[in-house]
PDB file of C-alpha atoms in Angstrom:
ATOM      1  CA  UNK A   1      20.911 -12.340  -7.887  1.00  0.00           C
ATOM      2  CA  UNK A   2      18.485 -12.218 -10.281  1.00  0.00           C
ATOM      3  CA  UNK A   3      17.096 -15.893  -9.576  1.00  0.00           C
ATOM      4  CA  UNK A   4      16.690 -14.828  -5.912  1.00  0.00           C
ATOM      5  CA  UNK A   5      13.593 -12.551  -6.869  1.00  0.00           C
ATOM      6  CA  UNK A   6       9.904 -14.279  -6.858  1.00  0.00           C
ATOM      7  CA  UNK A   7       8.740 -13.530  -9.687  1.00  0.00           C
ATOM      8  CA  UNK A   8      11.719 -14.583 -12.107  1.00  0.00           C
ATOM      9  CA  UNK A   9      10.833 -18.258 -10.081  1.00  0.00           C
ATOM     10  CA  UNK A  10       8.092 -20.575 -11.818  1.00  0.00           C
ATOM     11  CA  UNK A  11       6.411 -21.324  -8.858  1.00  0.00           C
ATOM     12  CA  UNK A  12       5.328 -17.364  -8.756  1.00  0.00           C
ATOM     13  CA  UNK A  13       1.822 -16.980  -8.439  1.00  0.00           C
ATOM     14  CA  UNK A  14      -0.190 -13.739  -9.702  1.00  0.00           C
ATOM     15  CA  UNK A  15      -2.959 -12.406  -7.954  1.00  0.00           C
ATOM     16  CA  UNK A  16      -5.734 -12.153 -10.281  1.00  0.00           C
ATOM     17  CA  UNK A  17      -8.471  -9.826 -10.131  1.00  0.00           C
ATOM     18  CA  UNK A  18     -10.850 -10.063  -7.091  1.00  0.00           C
ATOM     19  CA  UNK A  19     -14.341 -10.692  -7.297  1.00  0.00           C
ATOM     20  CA  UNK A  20     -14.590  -7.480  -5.434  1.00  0.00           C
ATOM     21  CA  UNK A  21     -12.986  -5.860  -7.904  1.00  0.00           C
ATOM     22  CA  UNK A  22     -15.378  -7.407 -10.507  1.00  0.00           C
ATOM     23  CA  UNK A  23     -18.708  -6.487  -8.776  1.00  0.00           C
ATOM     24  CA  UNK A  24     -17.487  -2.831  -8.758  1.00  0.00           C
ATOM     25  CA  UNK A  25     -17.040  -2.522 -12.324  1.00  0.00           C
ATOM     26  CA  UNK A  26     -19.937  -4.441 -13.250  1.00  0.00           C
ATOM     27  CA  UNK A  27     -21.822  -2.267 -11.028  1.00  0.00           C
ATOM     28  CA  UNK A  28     -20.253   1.195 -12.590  1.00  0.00           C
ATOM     29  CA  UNK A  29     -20.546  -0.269 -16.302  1.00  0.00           C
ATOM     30  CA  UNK A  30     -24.632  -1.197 -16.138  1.00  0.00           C
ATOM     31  CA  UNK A  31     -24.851   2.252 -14.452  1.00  0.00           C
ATOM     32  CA  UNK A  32     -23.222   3.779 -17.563  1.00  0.00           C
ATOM     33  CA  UNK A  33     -25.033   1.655 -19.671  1.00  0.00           C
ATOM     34  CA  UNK A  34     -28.087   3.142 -17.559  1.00  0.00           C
ATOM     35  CA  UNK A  35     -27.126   6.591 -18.474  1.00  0.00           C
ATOM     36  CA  UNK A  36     -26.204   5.983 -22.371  1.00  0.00           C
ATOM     37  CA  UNK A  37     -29.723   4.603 -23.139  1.00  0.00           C
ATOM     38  CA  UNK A  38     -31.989   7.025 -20.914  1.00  0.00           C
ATOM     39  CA  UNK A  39     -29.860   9.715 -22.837  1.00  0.00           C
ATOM     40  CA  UNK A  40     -30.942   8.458 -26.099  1.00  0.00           C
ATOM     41  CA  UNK A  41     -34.511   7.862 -24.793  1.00  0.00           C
ATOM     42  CA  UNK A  42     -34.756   4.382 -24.567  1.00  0.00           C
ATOM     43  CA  UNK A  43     -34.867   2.781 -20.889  1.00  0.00           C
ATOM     44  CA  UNK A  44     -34.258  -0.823 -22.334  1.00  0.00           C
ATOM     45  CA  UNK A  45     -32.283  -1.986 -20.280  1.00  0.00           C
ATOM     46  CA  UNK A  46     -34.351  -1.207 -17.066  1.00  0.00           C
ATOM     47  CA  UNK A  47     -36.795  -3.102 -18.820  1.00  0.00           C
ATOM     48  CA  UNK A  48     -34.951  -6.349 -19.537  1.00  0.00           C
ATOM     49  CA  UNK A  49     -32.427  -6.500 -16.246  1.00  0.00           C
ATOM     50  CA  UNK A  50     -34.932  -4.191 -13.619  1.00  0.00           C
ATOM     51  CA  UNK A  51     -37.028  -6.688 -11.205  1.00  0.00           C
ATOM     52  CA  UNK A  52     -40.900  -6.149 -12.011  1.00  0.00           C
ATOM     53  CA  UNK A  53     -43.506  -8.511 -10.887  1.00  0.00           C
ATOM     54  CA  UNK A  54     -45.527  -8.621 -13.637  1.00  0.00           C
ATOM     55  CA  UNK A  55     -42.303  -9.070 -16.145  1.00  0.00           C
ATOM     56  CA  UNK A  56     -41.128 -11.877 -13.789  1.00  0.00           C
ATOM     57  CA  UNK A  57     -44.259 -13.884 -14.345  1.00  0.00           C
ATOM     58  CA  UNK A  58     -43.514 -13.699 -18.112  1.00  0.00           C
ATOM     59  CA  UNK A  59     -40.080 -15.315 -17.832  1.00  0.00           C
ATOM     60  CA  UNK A  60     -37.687 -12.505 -16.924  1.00  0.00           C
ATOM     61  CA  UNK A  61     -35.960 -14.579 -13.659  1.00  0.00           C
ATOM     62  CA  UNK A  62     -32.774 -13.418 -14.829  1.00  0.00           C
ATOM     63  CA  UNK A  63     -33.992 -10.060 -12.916  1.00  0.00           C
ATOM     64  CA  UNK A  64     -33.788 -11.911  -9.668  1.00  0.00           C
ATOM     65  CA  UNK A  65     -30.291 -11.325  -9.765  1.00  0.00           C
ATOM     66  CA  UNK A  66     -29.470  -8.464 -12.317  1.00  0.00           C
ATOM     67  CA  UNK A  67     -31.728  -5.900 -10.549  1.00  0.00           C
ATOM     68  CA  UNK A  68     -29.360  -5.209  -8.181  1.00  0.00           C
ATOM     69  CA  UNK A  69     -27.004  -4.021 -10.849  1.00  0.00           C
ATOM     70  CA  UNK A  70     -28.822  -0.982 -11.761  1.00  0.00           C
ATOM     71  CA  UNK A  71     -29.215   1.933  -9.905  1.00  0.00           C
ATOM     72  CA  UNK A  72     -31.696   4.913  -9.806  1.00  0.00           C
ATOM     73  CA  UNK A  73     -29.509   7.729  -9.522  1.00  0.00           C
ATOM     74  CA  UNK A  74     -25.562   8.286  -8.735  1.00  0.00           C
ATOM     75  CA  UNK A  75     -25.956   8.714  -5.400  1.00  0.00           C
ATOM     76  CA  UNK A  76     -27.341   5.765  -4.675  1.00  0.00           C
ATOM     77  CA  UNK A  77     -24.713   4.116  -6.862  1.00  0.00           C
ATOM     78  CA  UNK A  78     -21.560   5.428  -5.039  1.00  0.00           C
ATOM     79  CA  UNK A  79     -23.394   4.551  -1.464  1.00  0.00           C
ATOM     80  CA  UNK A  80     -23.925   1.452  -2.730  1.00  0.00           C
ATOM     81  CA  UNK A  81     -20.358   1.135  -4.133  1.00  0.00           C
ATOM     82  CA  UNK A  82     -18.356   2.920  -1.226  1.00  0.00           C
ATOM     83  CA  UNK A  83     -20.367   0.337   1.330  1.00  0.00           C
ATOM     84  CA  UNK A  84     -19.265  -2.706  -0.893  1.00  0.00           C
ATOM     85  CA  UNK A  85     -15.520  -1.724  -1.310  1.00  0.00           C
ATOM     86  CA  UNK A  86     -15.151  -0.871   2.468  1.00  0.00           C
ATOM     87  CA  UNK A  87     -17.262  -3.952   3.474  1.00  0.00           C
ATOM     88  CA  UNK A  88     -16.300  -5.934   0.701  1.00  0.00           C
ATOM     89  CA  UNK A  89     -11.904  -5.769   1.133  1.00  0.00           C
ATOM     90  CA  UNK A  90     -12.726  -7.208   4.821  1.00  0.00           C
ATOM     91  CA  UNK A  91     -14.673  -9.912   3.941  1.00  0.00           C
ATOM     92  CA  UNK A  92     -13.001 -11.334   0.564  1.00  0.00           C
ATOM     93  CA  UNK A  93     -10.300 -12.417   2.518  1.00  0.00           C
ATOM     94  CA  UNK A  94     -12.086 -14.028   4.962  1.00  0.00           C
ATOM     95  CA  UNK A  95     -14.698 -15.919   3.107  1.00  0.00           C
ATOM     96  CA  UNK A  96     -12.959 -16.202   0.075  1.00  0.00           C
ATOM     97  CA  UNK A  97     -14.306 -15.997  -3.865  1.00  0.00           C
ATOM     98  CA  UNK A  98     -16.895 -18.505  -3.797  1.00  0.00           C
ATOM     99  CA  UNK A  99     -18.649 -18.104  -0.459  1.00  0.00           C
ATOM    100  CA  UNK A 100     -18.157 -14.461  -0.968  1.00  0.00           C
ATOM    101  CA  UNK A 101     -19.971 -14.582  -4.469  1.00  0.00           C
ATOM    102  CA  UNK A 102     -22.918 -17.339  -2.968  1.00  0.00           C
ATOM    103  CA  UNK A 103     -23.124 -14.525  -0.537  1.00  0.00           C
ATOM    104  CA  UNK A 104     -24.031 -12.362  -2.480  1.00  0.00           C
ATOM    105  CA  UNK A 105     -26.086 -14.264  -4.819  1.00  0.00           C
ATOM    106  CA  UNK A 106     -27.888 -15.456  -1.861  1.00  0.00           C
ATOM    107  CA  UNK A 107     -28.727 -11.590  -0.795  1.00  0.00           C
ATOM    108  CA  UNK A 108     -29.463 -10.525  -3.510  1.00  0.00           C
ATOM    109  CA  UNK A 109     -32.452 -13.265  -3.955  1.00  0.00           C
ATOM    110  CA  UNK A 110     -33.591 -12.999  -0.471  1.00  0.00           C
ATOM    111  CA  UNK A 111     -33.913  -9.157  -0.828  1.00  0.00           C
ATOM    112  CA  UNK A 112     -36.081  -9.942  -4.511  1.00  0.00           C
ATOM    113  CA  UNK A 113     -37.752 -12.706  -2.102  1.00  0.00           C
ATOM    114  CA  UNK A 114     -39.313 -10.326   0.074  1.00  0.00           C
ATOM    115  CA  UNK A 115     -39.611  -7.567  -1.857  1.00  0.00           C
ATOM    116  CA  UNK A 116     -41.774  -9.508  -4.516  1.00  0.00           C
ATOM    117  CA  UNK A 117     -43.933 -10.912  -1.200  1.00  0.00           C
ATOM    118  CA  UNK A 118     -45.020  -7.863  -0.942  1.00  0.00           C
ATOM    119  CA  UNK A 119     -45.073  -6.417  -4.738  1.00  0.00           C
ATOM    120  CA  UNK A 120     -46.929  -9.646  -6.189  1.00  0.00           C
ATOM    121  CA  UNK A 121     -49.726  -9.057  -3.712  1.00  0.00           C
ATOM    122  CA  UNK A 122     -50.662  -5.821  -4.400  1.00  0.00           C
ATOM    123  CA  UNK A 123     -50.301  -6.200  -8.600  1.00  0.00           C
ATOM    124  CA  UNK A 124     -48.730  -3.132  -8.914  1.00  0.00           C
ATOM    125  CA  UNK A 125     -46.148  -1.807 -11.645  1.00  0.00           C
ATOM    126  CA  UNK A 126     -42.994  -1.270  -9.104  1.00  0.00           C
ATOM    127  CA  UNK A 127     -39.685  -1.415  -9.971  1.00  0.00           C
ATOM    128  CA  UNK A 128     -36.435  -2.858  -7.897  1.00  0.00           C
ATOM    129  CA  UNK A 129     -32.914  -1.408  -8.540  1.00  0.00           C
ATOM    130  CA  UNK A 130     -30.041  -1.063  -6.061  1.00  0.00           C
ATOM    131  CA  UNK A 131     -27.793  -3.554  -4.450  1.00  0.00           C
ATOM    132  CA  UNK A 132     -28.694  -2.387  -0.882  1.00  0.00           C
ATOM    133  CA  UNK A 133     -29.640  -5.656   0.001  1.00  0.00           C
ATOM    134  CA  UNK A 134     -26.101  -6.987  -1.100  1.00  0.00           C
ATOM    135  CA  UNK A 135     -24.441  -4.333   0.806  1.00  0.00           C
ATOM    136  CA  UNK A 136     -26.635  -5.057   3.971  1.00  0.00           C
ATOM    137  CA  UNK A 137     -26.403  -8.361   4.000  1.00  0.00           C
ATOM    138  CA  UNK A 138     -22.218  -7.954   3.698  1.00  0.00           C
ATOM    139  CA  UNK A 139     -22.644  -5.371   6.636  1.00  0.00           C
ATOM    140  CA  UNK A 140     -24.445  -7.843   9.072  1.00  0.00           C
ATOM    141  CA  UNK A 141     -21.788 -11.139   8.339  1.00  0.00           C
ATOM    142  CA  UNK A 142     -19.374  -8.224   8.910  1.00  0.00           C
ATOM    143  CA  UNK A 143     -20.859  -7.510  12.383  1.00  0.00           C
ATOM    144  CA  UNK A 144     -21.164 -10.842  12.983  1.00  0.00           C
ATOM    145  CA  UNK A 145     -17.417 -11.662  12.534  1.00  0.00           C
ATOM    146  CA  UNK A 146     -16.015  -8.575  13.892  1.00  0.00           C
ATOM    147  CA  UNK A 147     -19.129  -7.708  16.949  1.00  0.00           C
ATOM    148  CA  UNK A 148     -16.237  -5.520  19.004  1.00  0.00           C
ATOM    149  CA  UNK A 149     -14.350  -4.208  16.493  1.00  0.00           C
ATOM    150  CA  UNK A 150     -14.293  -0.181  16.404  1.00  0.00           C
ATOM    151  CA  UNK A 151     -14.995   1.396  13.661  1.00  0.00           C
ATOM    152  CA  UNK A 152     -15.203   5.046  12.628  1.00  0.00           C
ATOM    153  CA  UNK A 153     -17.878   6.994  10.754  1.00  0.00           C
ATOM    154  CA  UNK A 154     -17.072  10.788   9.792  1.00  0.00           C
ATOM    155  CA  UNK A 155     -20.546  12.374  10.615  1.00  0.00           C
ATOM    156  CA  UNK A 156     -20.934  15.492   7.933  1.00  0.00           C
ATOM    157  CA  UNK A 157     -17.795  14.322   6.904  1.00  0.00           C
ATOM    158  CA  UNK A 158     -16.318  16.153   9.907  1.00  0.00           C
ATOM    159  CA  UNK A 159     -17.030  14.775  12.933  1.00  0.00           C
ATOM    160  CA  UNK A 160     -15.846  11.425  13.770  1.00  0.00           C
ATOM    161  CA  UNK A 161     -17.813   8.774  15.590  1.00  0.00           C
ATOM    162  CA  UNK A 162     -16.074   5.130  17.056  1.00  0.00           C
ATOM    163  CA  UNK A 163     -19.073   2.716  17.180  1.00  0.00           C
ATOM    164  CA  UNK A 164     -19.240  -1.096  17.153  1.00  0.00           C
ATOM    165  CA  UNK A 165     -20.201  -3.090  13.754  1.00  0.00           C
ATOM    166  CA  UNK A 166     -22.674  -4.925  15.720  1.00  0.00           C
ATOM    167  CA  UNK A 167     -24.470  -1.425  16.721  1.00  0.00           C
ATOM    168  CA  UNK A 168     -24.621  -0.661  13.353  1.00  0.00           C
ATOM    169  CA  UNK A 169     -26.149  -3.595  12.370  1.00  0.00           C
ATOM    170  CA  UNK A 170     -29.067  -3.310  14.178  1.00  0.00           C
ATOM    171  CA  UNK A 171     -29.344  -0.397  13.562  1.00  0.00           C
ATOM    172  CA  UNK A 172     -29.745  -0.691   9.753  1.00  0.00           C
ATOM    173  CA  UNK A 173     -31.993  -3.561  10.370  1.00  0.00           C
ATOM    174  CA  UNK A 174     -34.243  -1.443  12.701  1.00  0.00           C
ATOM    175  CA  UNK A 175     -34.169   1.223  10.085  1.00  0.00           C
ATOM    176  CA  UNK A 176     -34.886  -1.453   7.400  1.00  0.00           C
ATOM    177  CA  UNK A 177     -38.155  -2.689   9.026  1.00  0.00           C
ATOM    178  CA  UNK A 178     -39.401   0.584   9.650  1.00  0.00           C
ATOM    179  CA  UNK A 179     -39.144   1.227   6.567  1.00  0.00           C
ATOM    180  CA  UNK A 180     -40.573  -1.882   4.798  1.00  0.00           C
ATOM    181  CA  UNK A 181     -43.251  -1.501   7.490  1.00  0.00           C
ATOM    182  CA  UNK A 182     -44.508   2.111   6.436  1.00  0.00           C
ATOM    183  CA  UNK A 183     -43.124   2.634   3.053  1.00  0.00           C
ATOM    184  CA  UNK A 184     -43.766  -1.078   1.586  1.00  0.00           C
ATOM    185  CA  UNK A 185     -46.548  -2.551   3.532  1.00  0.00           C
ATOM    186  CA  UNK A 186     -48.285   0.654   4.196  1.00  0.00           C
ATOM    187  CA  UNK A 187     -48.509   1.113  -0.199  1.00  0.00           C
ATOM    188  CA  UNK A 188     -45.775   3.958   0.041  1.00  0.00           C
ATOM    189  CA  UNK A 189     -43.778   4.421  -3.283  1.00  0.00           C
ATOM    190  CA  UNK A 190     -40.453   3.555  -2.074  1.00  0.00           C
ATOM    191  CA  UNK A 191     -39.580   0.956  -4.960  1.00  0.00           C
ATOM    192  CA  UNK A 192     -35.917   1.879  -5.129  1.00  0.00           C
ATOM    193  CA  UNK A 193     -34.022  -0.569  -2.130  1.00  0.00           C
TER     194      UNK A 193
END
């Protein structure tokens, strides 16, 4: 019968877009904004949405947030992206839209946080792009929820390796102080997260 089927029933609910869904295509759009503007010569919009200290101090704080947006190069944008989606599907469900959203709010501030700590000391012109703090921060709540669960890398693309989410973790924090230590702190010219 045709009245047996959900969605012919008024009490059918449609899934709506997920904010996961959202952050991707936000992410892929102000990269192809990125890429229309530096083609016609004008990097505009890494001026007005890119995190700079100096800019910040003239009213910009709307770059806390939106520097994670932009990316330097496509690379970086489909690590970035691939680490969200994977992370990301596991987590929406779990946290839900809001606390996944203040999650990621909240990361991406903390990573501006330190990074200006450091920037706003020296007084130099470095820029912030990247969500990599987003997609770290999703990778250690991830670890933290899951510790045991295996999951499997393809090394080269070949080889695959079962490791823990919590091994990962600290791993990519180890790797992350190391290189804030040398490459931030040290004056190195690592400005892209």
């Amino acid at each position: 019968m045709l009245s047996d089927r959900n969605y012919t029933r008024s009490d059918y609910q449609k899934s709506g877009t997920s904010v996961l869904t959202w952050l991707l295509c936000a992410l892929g759009s102000a990269y192809l904004l990125q890429l229309v503007f530096s083609w016609l010569g004008n990097n505009s919009i890494e001026n007005l949405f890119a995190l700079r200290p100096h800019l910040l101090a003239t009213g910009k704080v709307w770059t806390l947030l939106t520097y994670s947006l932009l990316h330097a190069n496509i690379l970086h944008l489909l690590a970035d992206g691939l680490a969200l989606f994977l992370v990301g599907r596991e987590l929406v469900p779990l946290l839900g839209t809001v606390r996944f959203t203040g999650l990621i709010l909240a990361a991406s501030l903390a990573g501006a946080a330190v990074w200006l700590g450091v920037h706003s000391l020296r007084g130099d012109n470095a820029v912030l792009m990247g969500a990599s703090a987003v997609t770290i921060a999703l990778f250690i709540v991830f670890a933290c929820i899951y510790p045991e669960r295996e999951i499997t890398f393809l090394v080269f693309f070949v080889l695959p390796l079962r490791v823990q989410p919590r091994v990962v973790a600290w791993l990519i924090v180890g790797i992350s102080i190391v290189g804030f230590a040398f490459g931030e702190l040290a004056g190195g010219k690592l400005d892209v997260s």
